[in-house]
Each structure stands twice: as C-alpha cells, then as structure tokens.
XYZ file of C-alpha atoms in Angstrom:
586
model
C 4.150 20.393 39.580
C 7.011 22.748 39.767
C 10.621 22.319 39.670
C 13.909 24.064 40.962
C 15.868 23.565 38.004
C 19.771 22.703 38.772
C 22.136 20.043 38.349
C 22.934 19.520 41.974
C 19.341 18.086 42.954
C 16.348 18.963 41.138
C 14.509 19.574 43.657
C 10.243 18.455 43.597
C 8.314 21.183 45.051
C 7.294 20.193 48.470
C 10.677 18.308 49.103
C 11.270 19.281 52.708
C 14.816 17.357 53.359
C 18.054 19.266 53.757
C 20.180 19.792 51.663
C 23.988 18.775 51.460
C 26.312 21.296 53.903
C 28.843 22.732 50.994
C 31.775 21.892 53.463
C 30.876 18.285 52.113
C 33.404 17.049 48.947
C 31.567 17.878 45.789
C 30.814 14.851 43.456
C 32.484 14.248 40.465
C 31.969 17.134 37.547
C 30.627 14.884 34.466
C 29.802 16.198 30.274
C 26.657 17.829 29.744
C 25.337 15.180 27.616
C 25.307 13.076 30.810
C 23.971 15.198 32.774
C 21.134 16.345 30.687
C 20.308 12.471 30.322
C 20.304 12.516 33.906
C 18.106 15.589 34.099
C 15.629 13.755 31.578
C 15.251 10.812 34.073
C 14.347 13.324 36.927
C 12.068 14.936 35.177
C 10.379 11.552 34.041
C 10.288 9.910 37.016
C 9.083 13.012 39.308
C 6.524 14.518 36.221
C 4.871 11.790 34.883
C 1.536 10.684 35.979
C 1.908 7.784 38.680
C 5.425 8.909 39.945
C 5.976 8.370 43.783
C 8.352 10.670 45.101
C 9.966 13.468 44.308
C 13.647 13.484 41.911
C 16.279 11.736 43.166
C 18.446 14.506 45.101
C 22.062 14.938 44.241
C 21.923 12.352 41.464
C 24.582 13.767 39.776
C 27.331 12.206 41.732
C 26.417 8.628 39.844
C 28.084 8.212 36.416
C 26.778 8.919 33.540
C 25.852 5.013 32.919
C 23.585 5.215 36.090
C 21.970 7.241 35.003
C 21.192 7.375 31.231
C 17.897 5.897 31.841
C 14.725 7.287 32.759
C 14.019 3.933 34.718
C 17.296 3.381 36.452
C 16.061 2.642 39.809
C 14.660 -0.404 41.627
C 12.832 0.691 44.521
C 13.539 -1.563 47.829
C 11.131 -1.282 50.933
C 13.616 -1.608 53.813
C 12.520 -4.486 56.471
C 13.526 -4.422 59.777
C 17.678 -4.925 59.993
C 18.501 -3.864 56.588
C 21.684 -2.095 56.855
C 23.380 0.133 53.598
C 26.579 -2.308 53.793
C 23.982 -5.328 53.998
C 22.124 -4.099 50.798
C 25.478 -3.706 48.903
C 26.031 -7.388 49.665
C 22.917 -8.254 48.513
C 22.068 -6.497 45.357
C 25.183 -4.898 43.957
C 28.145 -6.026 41.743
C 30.747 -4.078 43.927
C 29.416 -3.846 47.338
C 31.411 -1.228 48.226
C 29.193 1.154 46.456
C 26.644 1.301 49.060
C 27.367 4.679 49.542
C 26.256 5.643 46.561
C 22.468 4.208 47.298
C 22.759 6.603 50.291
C 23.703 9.598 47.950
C 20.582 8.865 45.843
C 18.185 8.762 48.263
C 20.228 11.685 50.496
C 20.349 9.120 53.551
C 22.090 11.696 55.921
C 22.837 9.464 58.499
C 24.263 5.557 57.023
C 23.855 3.472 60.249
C 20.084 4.467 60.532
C 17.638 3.340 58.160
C 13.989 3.603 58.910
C 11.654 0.125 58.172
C 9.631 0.325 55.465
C 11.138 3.328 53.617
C 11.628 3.071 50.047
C 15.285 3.576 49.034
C 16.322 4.225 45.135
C 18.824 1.064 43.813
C 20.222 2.251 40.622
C 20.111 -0.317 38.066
C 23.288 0.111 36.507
C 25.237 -0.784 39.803
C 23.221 -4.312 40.833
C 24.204 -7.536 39.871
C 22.749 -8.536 37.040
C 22.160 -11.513 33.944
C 21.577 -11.312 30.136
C 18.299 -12.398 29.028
C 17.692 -12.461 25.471
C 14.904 -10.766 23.530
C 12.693 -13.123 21.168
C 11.739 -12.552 17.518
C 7.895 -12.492 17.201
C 7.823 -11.719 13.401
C 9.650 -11.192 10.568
C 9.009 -9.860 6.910
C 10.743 -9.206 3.528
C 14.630 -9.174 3.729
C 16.029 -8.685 7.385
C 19.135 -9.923 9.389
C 20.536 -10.325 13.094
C 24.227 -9.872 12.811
C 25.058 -10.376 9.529
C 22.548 -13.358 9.216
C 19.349 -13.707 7.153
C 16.497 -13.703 8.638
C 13.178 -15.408 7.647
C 9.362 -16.503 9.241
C 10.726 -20.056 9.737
C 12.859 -18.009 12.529
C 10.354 -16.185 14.400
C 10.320 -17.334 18.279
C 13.807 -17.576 18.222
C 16.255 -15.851 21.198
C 18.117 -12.254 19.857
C 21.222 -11.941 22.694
C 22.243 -8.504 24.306
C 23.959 -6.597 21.549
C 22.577 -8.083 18.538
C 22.543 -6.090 15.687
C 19.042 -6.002 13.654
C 19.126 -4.431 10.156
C 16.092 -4.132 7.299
C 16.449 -4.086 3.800
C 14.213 -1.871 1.647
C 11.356 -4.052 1.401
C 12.319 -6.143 5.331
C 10.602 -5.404 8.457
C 10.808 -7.914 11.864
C 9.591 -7.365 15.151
C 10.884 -8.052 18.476
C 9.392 -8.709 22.311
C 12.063 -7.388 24.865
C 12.660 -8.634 28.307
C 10.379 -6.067 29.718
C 7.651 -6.743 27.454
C 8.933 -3.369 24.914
C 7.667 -4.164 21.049
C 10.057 -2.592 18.548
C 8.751 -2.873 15.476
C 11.320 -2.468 12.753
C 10.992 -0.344 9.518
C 12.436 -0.915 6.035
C 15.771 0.643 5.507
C 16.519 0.292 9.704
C 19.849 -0.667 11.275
C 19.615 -1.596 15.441
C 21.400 -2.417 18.055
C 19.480 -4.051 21.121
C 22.024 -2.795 23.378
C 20.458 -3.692 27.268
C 18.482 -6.518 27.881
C 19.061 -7.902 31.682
C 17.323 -9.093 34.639
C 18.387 -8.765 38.208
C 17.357 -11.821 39.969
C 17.458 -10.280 43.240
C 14.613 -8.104 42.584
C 13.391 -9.572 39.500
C 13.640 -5.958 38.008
C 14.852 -5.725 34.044
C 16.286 -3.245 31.924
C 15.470 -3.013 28.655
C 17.131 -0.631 25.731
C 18.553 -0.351 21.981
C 19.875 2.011 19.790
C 18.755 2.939 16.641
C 21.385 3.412 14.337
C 19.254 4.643 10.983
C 15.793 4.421 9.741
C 12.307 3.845 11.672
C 11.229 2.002 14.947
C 7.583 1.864 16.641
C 7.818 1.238 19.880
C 4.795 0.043 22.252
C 6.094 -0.546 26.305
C 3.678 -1.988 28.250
C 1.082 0.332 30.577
C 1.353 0.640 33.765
C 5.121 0.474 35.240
C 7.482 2.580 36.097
C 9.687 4.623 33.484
C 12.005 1.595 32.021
C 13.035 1.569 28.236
C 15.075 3.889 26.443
C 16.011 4.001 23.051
C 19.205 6.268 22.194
C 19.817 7.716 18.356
C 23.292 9.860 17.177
C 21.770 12.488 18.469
C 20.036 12.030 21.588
C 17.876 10.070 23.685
C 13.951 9.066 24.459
C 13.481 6.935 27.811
C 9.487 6.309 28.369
C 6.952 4.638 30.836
C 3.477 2.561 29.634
C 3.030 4.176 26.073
C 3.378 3.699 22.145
C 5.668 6.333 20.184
C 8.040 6.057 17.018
C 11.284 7.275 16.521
C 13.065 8.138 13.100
C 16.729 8.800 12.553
C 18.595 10.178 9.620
C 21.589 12.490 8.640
C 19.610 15.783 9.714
C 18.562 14.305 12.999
C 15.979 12.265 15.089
C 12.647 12.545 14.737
C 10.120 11.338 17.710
C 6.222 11.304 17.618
C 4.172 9.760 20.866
C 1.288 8.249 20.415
C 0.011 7.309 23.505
C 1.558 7.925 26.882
C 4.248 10.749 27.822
C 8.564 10.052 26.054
C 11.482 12.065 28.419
C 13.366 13.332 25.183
C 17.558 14.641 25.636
C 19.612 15.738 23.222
C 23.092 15.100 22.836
C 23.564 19.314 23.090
C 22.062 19.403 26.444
C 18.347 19.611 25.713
C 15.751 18.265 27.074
C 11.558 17.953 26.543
C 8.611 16.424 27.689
C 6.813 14.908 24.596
C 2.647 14.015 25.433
C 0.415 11.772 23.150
C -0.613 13.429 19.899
C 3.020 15.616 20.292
C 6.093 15.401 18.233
C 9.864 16.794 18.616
C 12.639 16.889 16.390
C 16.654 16.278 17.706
C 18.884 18.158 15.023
C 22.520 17.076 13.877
C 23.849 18.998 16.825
C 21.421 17.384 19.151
C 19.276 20.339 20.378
C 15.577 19.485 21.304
C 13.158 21.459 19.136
C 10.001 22.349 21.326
C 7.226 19.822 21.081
C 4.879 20.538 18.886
C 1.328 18.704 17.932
C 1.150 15.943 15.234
C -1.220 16.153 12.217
C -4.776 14.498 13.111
C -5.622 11.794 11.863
C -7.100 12.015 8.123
C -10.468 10.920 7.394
C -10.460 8.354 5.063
C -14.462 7.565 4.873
C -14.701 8.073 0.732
C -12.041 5.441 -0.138
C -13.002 2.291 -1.717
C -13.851 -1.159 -0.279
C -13.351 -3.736 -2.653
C -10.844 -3.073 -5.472
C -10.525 -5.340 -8.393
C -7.426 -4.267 -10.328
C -3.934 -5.643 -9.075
C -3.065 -1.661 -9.088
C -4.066 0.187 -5.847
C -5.175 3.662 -6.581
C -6.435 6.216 -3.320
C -7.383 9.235 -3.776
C -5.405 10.842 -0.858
C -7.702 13.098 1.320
C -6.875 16.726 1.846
C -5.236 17.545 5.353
C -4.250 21.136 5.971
C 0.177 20.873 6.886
C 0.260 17.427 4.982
C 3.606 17.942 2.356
C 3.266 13.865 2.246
C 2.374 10.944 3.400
C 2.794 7.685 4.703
C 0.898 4.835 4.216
C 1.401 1.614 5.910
C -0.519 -1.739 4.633
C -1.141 -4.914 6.761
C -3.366 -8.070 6.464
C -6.037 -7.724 8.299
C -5.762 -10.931 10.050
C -2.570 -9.363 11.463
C -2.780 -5.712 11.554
C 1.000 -5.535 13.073
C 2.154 -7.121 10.107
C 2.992 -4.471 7.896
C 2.840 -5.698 4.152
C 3.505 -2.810 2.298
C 5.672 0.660 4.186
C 5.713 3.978 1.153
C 5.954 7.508 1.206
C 3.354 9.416 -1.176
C 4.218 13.114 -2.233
C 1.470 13.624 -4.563
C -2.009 13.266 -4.495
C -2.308 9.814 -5.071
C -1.345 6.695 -3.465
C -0.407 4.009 -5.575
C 0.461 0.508 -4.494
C 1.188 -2.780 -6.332
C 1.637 -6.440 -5.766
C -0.350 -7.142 -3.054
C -1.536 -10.506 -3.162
C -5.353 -10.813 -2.930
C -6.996 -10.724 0.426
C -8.304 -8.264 3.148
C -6.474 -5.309 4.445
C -6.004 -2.486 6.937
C -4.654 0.952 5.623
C -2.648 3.365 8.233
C -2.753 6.689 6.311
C -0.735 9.841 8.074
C 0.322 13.042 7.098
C 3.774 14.550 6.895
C 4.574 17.682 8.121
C 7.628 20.582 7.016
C 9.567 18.978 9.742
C 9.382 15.639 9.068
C 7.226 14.551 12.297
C 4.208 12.067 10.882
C 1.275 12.562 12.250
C -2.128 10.066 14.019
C -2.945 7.297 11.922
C -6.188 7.204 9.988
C -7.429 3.546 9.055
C -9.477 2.136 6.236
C -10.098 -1.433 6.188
C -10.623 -2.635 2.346
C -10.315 -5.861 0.171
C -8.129 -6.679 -3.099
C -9.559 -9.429 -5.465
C -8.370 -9.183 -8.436
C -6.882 -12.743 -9.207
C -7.677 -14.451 -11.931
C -7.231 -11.757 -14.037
C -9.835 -11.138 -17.023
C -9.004 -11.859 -20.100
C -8.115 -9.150 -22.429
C -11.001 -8.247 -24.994
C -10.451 -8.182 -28.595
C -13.384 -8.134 -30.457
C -16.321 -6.568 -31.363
C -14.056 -3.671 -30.317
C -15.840 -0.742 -28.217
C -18.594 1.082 -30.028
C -18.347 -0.926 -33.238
C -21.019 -2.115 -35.481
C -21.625 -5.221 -36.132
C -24.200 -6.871 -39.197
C -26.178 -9.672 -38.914
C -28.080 -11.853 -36.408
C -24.746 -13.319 -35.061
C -22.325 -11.840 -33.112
C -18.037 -13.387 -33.055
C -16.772 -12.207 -29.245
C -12.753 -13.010 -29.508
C -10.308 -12.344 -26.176
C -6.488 -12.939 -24.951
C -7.480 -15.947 -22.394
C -5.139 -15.545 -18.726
C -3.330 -18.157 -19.359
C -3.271 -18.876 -15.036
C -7.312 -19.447 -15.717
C -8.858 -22.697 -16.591
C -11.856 -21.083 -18.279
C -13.703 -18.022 -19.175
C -16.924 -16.829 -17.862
C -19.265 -14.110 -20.517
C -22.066 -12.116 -20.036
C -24.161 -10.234 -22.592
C -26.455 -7.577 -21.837
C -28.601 -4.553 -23.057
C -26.583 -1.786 -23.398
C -25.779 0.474 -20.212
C -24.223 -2.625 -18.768
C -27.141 -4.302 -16.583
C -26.094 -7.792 -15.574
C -28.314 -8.328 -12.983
C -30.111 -10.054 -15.604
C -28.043 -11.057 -18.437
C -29.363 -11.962 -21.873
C -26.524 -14.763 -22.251
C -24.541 -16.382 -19.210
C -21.639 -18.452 -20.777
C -19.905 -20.325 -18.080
C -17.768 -22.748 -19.088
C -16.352 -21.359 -22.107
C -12.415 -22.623 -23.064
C -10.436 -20.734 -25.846
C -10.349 -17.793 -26.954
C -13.424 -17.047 -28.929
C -17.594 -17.795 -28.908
C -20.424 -17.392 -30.686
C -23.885 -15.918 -29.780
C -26.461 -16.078 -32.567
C -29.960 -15.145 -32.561
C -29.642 -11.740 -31.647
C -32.314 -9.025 -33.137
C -30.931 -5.408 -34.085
C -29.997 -3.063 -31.147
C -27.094 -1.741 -28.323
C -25.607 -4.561 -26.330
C -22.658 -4.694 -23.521
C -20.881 -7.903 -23.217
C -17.868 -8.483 -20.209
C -15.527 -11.480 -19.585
C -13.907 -12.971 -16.136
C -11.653 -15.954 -15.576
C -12.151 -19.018 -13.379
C -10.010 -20.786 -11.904
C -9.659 -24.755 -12.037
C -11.351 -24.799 -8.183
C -14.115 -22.313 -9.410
C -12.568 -19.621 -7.930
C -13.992 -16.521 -10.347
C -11.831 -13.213 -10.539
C -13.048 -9.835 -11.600
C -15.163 -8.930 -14.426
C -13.520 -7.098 -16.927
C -15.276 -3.945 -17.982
C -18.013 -4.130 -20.271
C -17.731 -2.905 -23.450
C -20.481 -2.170 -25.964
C -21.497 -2.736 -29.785
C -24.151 -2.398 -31.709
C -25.642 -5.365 -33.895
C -27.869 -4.312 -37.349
C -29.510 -5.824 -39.647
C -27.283 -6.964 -42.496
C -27.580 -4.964 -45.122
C -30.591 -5.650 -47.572
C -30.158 -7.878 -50.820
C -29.588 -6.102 -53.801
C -32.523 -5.866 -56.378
C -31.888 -7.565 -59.907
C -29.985 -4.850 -62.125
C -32.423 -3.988 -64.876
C -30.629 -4.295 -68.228
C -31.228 -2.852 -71.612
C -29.863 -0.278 -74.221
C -26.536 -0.904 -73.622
C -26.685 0.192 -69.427
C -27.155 -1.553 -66.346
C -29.579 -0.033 -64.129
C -29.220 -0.509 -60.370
C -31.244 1.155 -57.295
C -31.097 -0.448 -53.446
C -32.111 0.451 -49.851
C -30.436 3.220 -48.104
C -30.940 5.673 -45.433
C -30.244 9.749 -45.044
C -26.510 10.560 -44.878
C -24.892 7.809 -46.394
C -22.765 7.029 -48.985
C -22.234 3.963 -51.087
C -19.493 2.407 -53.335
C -19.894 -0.228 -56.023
C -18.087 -3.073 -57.269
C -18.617 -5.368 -60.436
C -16.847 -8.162 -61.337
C -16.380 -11.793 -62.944
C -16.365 -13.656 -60.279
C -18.523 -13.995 -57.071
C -15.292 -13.940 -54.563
C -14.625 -10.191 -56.372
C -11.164 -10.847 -56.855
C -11.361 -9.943 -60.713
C -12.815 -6.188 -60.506
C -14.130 -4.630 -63.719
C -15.196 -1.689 -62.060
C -15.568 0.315 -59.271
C -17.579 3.314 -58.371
C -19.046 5.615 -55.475
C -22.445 7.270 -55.425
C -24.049 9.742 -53.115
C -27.397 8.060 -53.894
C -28.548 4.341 -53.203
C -28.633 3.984 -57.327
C -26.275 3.409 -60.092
C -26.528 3.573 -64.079
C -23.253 1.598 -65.609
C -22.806 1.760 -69.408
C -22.471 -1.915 -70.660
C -21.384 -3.663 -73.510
C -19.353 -6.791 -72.330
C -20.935 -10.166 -72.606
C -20.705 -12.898 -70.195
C -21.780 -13.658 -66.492
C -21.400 -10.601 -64.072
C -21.440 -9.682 -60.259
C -22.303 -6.785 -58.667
C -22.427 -5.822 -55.325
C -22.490 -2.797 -52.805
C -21.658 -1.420 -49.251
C -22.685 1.792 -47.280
C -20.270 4.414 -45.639
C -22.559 5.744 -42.407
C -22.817 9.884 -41.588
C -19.656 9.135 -39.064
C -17.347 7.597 -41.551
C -18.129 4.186 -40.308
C -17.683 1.901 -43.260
C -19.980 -0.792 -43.483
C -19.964 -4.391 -44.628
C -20.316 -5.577 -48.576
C -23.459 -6.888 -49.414
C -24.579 -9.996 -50.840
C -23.038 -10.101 -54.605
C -25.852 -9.849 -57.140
C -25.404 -11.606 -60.432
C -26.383 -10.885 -64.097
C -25.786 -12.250 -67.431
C -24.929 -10.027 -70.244
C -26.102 -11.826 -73.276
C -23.398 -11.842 -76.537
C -26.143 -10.844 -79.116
C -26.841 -9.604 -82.549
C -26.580 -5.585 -82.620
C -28.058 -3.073 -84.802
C -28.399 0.798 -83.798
C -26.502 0.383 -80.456
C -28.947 -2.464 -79.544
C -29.251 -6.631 -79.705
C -31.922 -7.201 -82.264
C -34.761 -9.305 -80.555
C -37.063 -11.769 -81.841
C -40.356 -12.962 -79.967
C -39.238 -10.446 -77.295
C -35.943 -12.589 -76.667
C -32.568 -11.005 -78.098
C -31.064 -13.050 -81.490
C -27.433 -14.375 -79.805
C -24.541 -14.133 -82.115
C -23.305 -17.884 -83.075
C -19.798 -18.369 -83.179
C-alpha cells in the first residue's frame, strides 16, 4: 500500500473523494508532537492487516486528544434517518461537535447521509464512563497509589488514573477494560491513565503511561487498533499483538513480539514496528529505524533437574548478545515471573528459588538495548533437605582396620540421615550398605575387607520427603598394620624386624607404659628393622608405624611388650645358669 504523505489528509492510494476547496477556513495549526501522533494512527489504521478503509482525511482539524490514539474511532453504520445533528445527540458529550464527525469522514454535504455507510466517531469526543481495570496477580513488593499491594488483593478493581509502582524484587499484573495484559516489571512506575466504556456503542478505550522501568503488553487478536501506551518520549498504540516496552533516562525502548506497534516520537517520528522487530525512542524522542531482534537462543544443553539451592547455566553463545535476560516462572503459572535478572557474563546464576518445577525465558541483549525472542527451558530444582555436610573419613584418606567411623554436620531442618556405601567410582545402583534411618551425627560400618570405597549422605525429612545426595566421596580401608614380632633380646641390644612394603618409612617408639605417654626413646628407620642398645631393667613397650611413598602417615601399631631382666653381669653380659640369667637380689 502506498501513501501520499502530508499532514492535511494522508491520503490511501485509491482514495477517489475530493478534496477540500482551499477557499474553505483552514483547521486549527496544532505542535508536531500531535500531529505526528496523529500521523501514527493513520498509518495504523490504513497499514495494518485487516484495516477497512483508507486514513481518515483531514484529521488534523481534531485536537490533539482525538487523536493520540491509534484506535480513536468507533465506526457507526448509518440506518435509515440518521442525521449528523441526530448522532451528536446520541453519542457525543457536546453535541454541537457533529461537525467534526463530518470533517473526519470528509462528509461534503451535512444534510445527506447515505444508509449503511460507515462514518468514523472519534472516541475522545463521545460520552463516556470509567470502568476500572482488575488486578489478576501480584508478586514481591508492589503498590497502587501509595498502597501495598499483596496476593490476598488480586481480583480487586484499579480506577482510571491509578498509579502502579514495583519495587526491585515486585511485579503485578493487570486485565484492562479491553482485555490489554500489562504485565509489570521490577523497578516499574505506571500510570493507567484511560480506561472507559461508551455505553452507546459499547466501544472502550484502554491506555497507560509508563513512567520508568519494563511493561509486557499482550492486547487481544483480532480488533481494531485500540491501546496505547505513552513513555517521556513518545508513543506505541497497537492492534491484536504482544510487545514490551522499556523506559529509562536515555529513552524508550520497544520490541514486538507478535503482531504490528504504530511507534511516534515526541520529535516528530514515526515507525512501523513488525513481530521479531525492535525500535529505540531517544531522550529527544526521534524514532530510530526498526531493526530485527536477536533470535531466540537455543537452550537444548542446559540441565533438567538441579540439586544445589545455587542455579548455575551455562549461557549459550548468540552472535550480538552483550547480555542477557533471564526471566523465571513456576511452571504451573508460566506468567508468573519468580525471578526477573540481567546476566553480563557468561553465566547465569540464580538463588533462592524454592524447590519445584520451572520455565526459563532466556534472551539476548543487543548494543542498543532492544532484547531479543525468548528461548525456553523447562527444568526442576530439588534441593531441599539439604545433605548433611561430610566430615569424616575425609576424601582420599586411608583408613586401617575392618571398621570404618563415617562422622557428618546433620541439617538441622532434617529428621534423619540416609547413607550409602559403595565400591569405589561411586555405583549406587547397588549399594554395599543402605542406612536409612540413621539419627546423629555419626555411624559405624564394620566388616569391611581391604579395598576403594565411596560413601554419600542425604537428609529426610519427618514426612519421608528425601533431598539430594551429597556427593560421594571416597577412602580407602587396609588392613591394620601387622603385629609386631617379639623383640629378640641378648648382649645388651634389642633386636626388632616387622612387615613392610617398598617405599616406606617407619618410626619407633619405646616406652614404660602401654598408653606411650612415658617415651624412652624414639627413632626412624628406612628399613622395617631396628637394633636398640639396652641396659635398663624393668617391663618395656615398643611399638611402630609406617610413613607411605606419598607422605601419608600411617597409624601406630599394636604396642609390643618385653621384660628386661635386672641380672647379674660379667663382661657386658647377665651371667646365666641352666640357660636362665642369675637376677641380682636386692
């Protein structure tokens, strides 16, 4: 479709009908804000699919409040005796402005209307009653007026000229009287300036301002061009469609979804703004060019289920992303948005979410702003009861013996503790041990042969409910180490030789008593032997411990006893008799 651009009557190709005679009065001169408005609703109404009729003719003699909507105009199908003066009566606040319903429909001749034409009533002018929008949900910290809002609200009337605000973590939603959505962002301050119904016609107007922050929008499909939604810096008036609108100190921001948005800027401006499109309104109000939104990212490789209270996604790559935002809503109620964030790095991050399903809208940012299509990735969170924290046998320690100590910080929100031990490499499809109903903070699991095991703990609460398993860690159980020999004595030494194995290291310990807290000596080797020079009488312990290749130390083992007997000497020796030494009497 082509246009003849001009403020007097934008004229649709095709438009046959004559023109105004210039001897006529010219109409009133009005800004250029108004007027581009008023250009925007022309170019709506005659250029978007579904639009009867070419642009109104000569619709700038209506002010500027006629006609700052791209949906300004019910359309009446004239019945046999309908008369300009008699529709005044009937539809208009001040009658007497039947003439202009002539001007916008170019009626050249007032006392002659044909039945069953379809004449232009502007909104603005007919008689009209506030109907108040309705709150259909509500989230975090929001307000109407000054007053706190909350979910025990929702369903309740908003009057014409409320003011809606958003904290940072609030969000609410609202139905308008033409069946608009607005769906408010954190951070967002609006006014729902228009909400009426004419009860003559049963038309409505519907229309807010956006003061700050972000709005989605969704108008129902299928009428005629109706809401508007105006911004410091301009405005965006649409028919059936779903688009989003951002405002700041740099400007307004507007991406379309579905459907087609009439976009003017306070500087004159205007554009045309089609699904999967994007313009930006500057300080000054000039209309940047429409441009294409980033695609949607594919978000295939992210995870399903995700067990710690910490969200971490990996964000995809996207060629013209500089961010991101990432909206998250329960999946029960996907317009519910839980959790609103902007990413600039390469991860998304997200915490306290309670545990449940979810629905992920991922979409990139571009260098001016615009966001782009949504991507979605349904996953779930469970990560309630929290594990308890592990303690011991710490990760990759040794452990001697045939019984095995596992000690952990219970969650103190759990009634009990759930443990698993396996073969190392952590398969628990069939676990060697199963430990259900444990309580405390510690267990023991004897009867364990030498090897690699992995062991993992979960809490459970009261109900049964089981959380997460923590991750499993592994140990390795060995033999204990083997009993020392008898020392062989004689000749004034002790003699000692044990079991050990390539690489090790040992250190020695003798004292008086078996607890070793009296030590006599103490002494390393790099051999599993020892040769101690001895003269002391009395009742002895000995024992000995290993140092592995790795530096692990190992555990003491068993103390070893001997006696050294207080006997007679001669030449460095005890003098025997029948083979038994002669003990000095005292």
């Amino acid at each position: 479709m082509s246009f003849t651009l001009g403020w007097r009557g934008a004229t649709a190709a095709g438009d046959r009908r004559p023109r105004r005679p210039a001897s006529r009065p010219s109409t009133p001169s009005w800004p250029c804000w108004p007027r581009a408005v008023a250009f925007a609703a022309a170019l709506l109404a005659a250029a978007l699919p579904g639009a009867t009729g070419a642009a109104p003719p000569n619709a700038g003699g209506l002010p500027a409040e006629v006609l700052s909507s791209p949906g300004a105009f019910h359309v009446h199908r004239t019945e046999h005796g309908d008369t300009l003066i008699g529709l005044g009566r009937r539809f208009l606040v001040d009658p007497r402005r039947w003439r202009e319903i002539a001007r916008v429909n170019g009626v050249r001749d007032v006392h002659r209307i044909p039945t069953g034409a379809e004449l232009r009533i502007p909104l603005a002018l007919m008689r009209s009653e506030a109907v108040p929008s309705t709150l259909i949900f509500v989230g975090g910290r929001a307000s109407v007026d000054g007053q706190p809002l909350d979910a025990g609200r929702v369903g309740q009337p908003l009057p014409e000229g409320a003011t809606l605000e958003t904290g940072e973590d609030g969000q609410l939603g609202v139905r308008l009287v033409d069946g608009t959505t607005l769906r408010l962002r954190p951070g967002s301050r609006l006014q729902l300036s228009t909400s009426r119904r004419m009860p003559q016609s049963g038309a409505v107007r519907a229309g807010a301002r956006l003061e700050r922050g972000r709005v989605d929008v969704e108008s129902p499909p299928g009428g005629r061009p109706g809401f508007e939604i105006g911004t410091p810096n301009g405005l965006l008036g649409v028919r059936g469609t779903a688009f989003r609108v951002a405002g700041d100190e740099q400007g307004t921001r507007g991406e379309v979804v579905e459907g087609v948005v009439a976009v003017a800027g306070r500087g004159g401006g205007i554009a045309r703004v089609g699904a999967g499109f994007g313009t930006v309104i500057d300080a000054a109000g000039a209309v940047a060019p429409a441009r294409p939104l980033l695609p949607a990212p594919v978000l295939a490789g992210l995870p399903l289920l995700h067990e710690q209270p910490l969200l971490r996604f990996a964000l995809p790559a996207l060629p013209g992303a500089l961010a991101w935002r990432a909206q998250v809503a329960r999946r029960e109620a996907p317009q519910l948005v839980v959790a609103d964030l902007r990413a600039d790095g390469g991860e998304l991050r997200i915490a306290e979410l309670p545990d449940g399903d979810y629905l992920l809208r991922l979409r990139g940012i571009d260098s001016r702003g615009l966001e782009g299509l949504d991507g979605e990735h349904a996953f779930r969170l469970k990560a309630r009861p929290e594990p308890p924290l592990p303690a011991e046998p710490a990760p990759r320690t040794r452990v001697f013996g045939e019984r095995v100590e596992f000690r952990w910080a219970p969650n103190p929100q759990a009634a009990r503790v759930r443990l698993q031990l396996a073969p190392a490499g952590g398969d628990f499809a069939a676990p060697l041990q199963d430990l259900r109903e444990l309580a405390g903070a510690s267990a023991v699991v004897g009867g364990l042969a030498p090897g690699r095991y992995a062991w993992r703990l979960a809490s459970v609460h009261a109900d049964g409910d089981q959380g997460p398993w923590q991750g499993a860690q592994e140990f390795e159980l060995r033999a204990p180490p083997p009993a020392l020999p008898p020392p062989a004595l004689g000749d004034g030494r002790v003699r000692l030789a044990w079991q050990g194995l390539p690489g090790q290291r040992y250190e020695l310990q003798v004292a008086r008593d078996a607890a070793f807290s009296e030590l006599l000596l103490e002494r390393r080797s790099e051999q599993p032997e020892a040769v101690l020079e001895w003269d002391q009488p009395g009742d002895f312990f000995v024992r000995v411990r290993a140092t592995e290749a790795d530096g692990f130390v190992g555990p003491w083992g068993a103390g070893r006893s001997f006696e050294w007997p207080d006997c007679v000497r001669a030449a460095g020796g005890c003098v025997r008799a029948a083979g038994a030494p002669l003990r000095r009497v005292r």
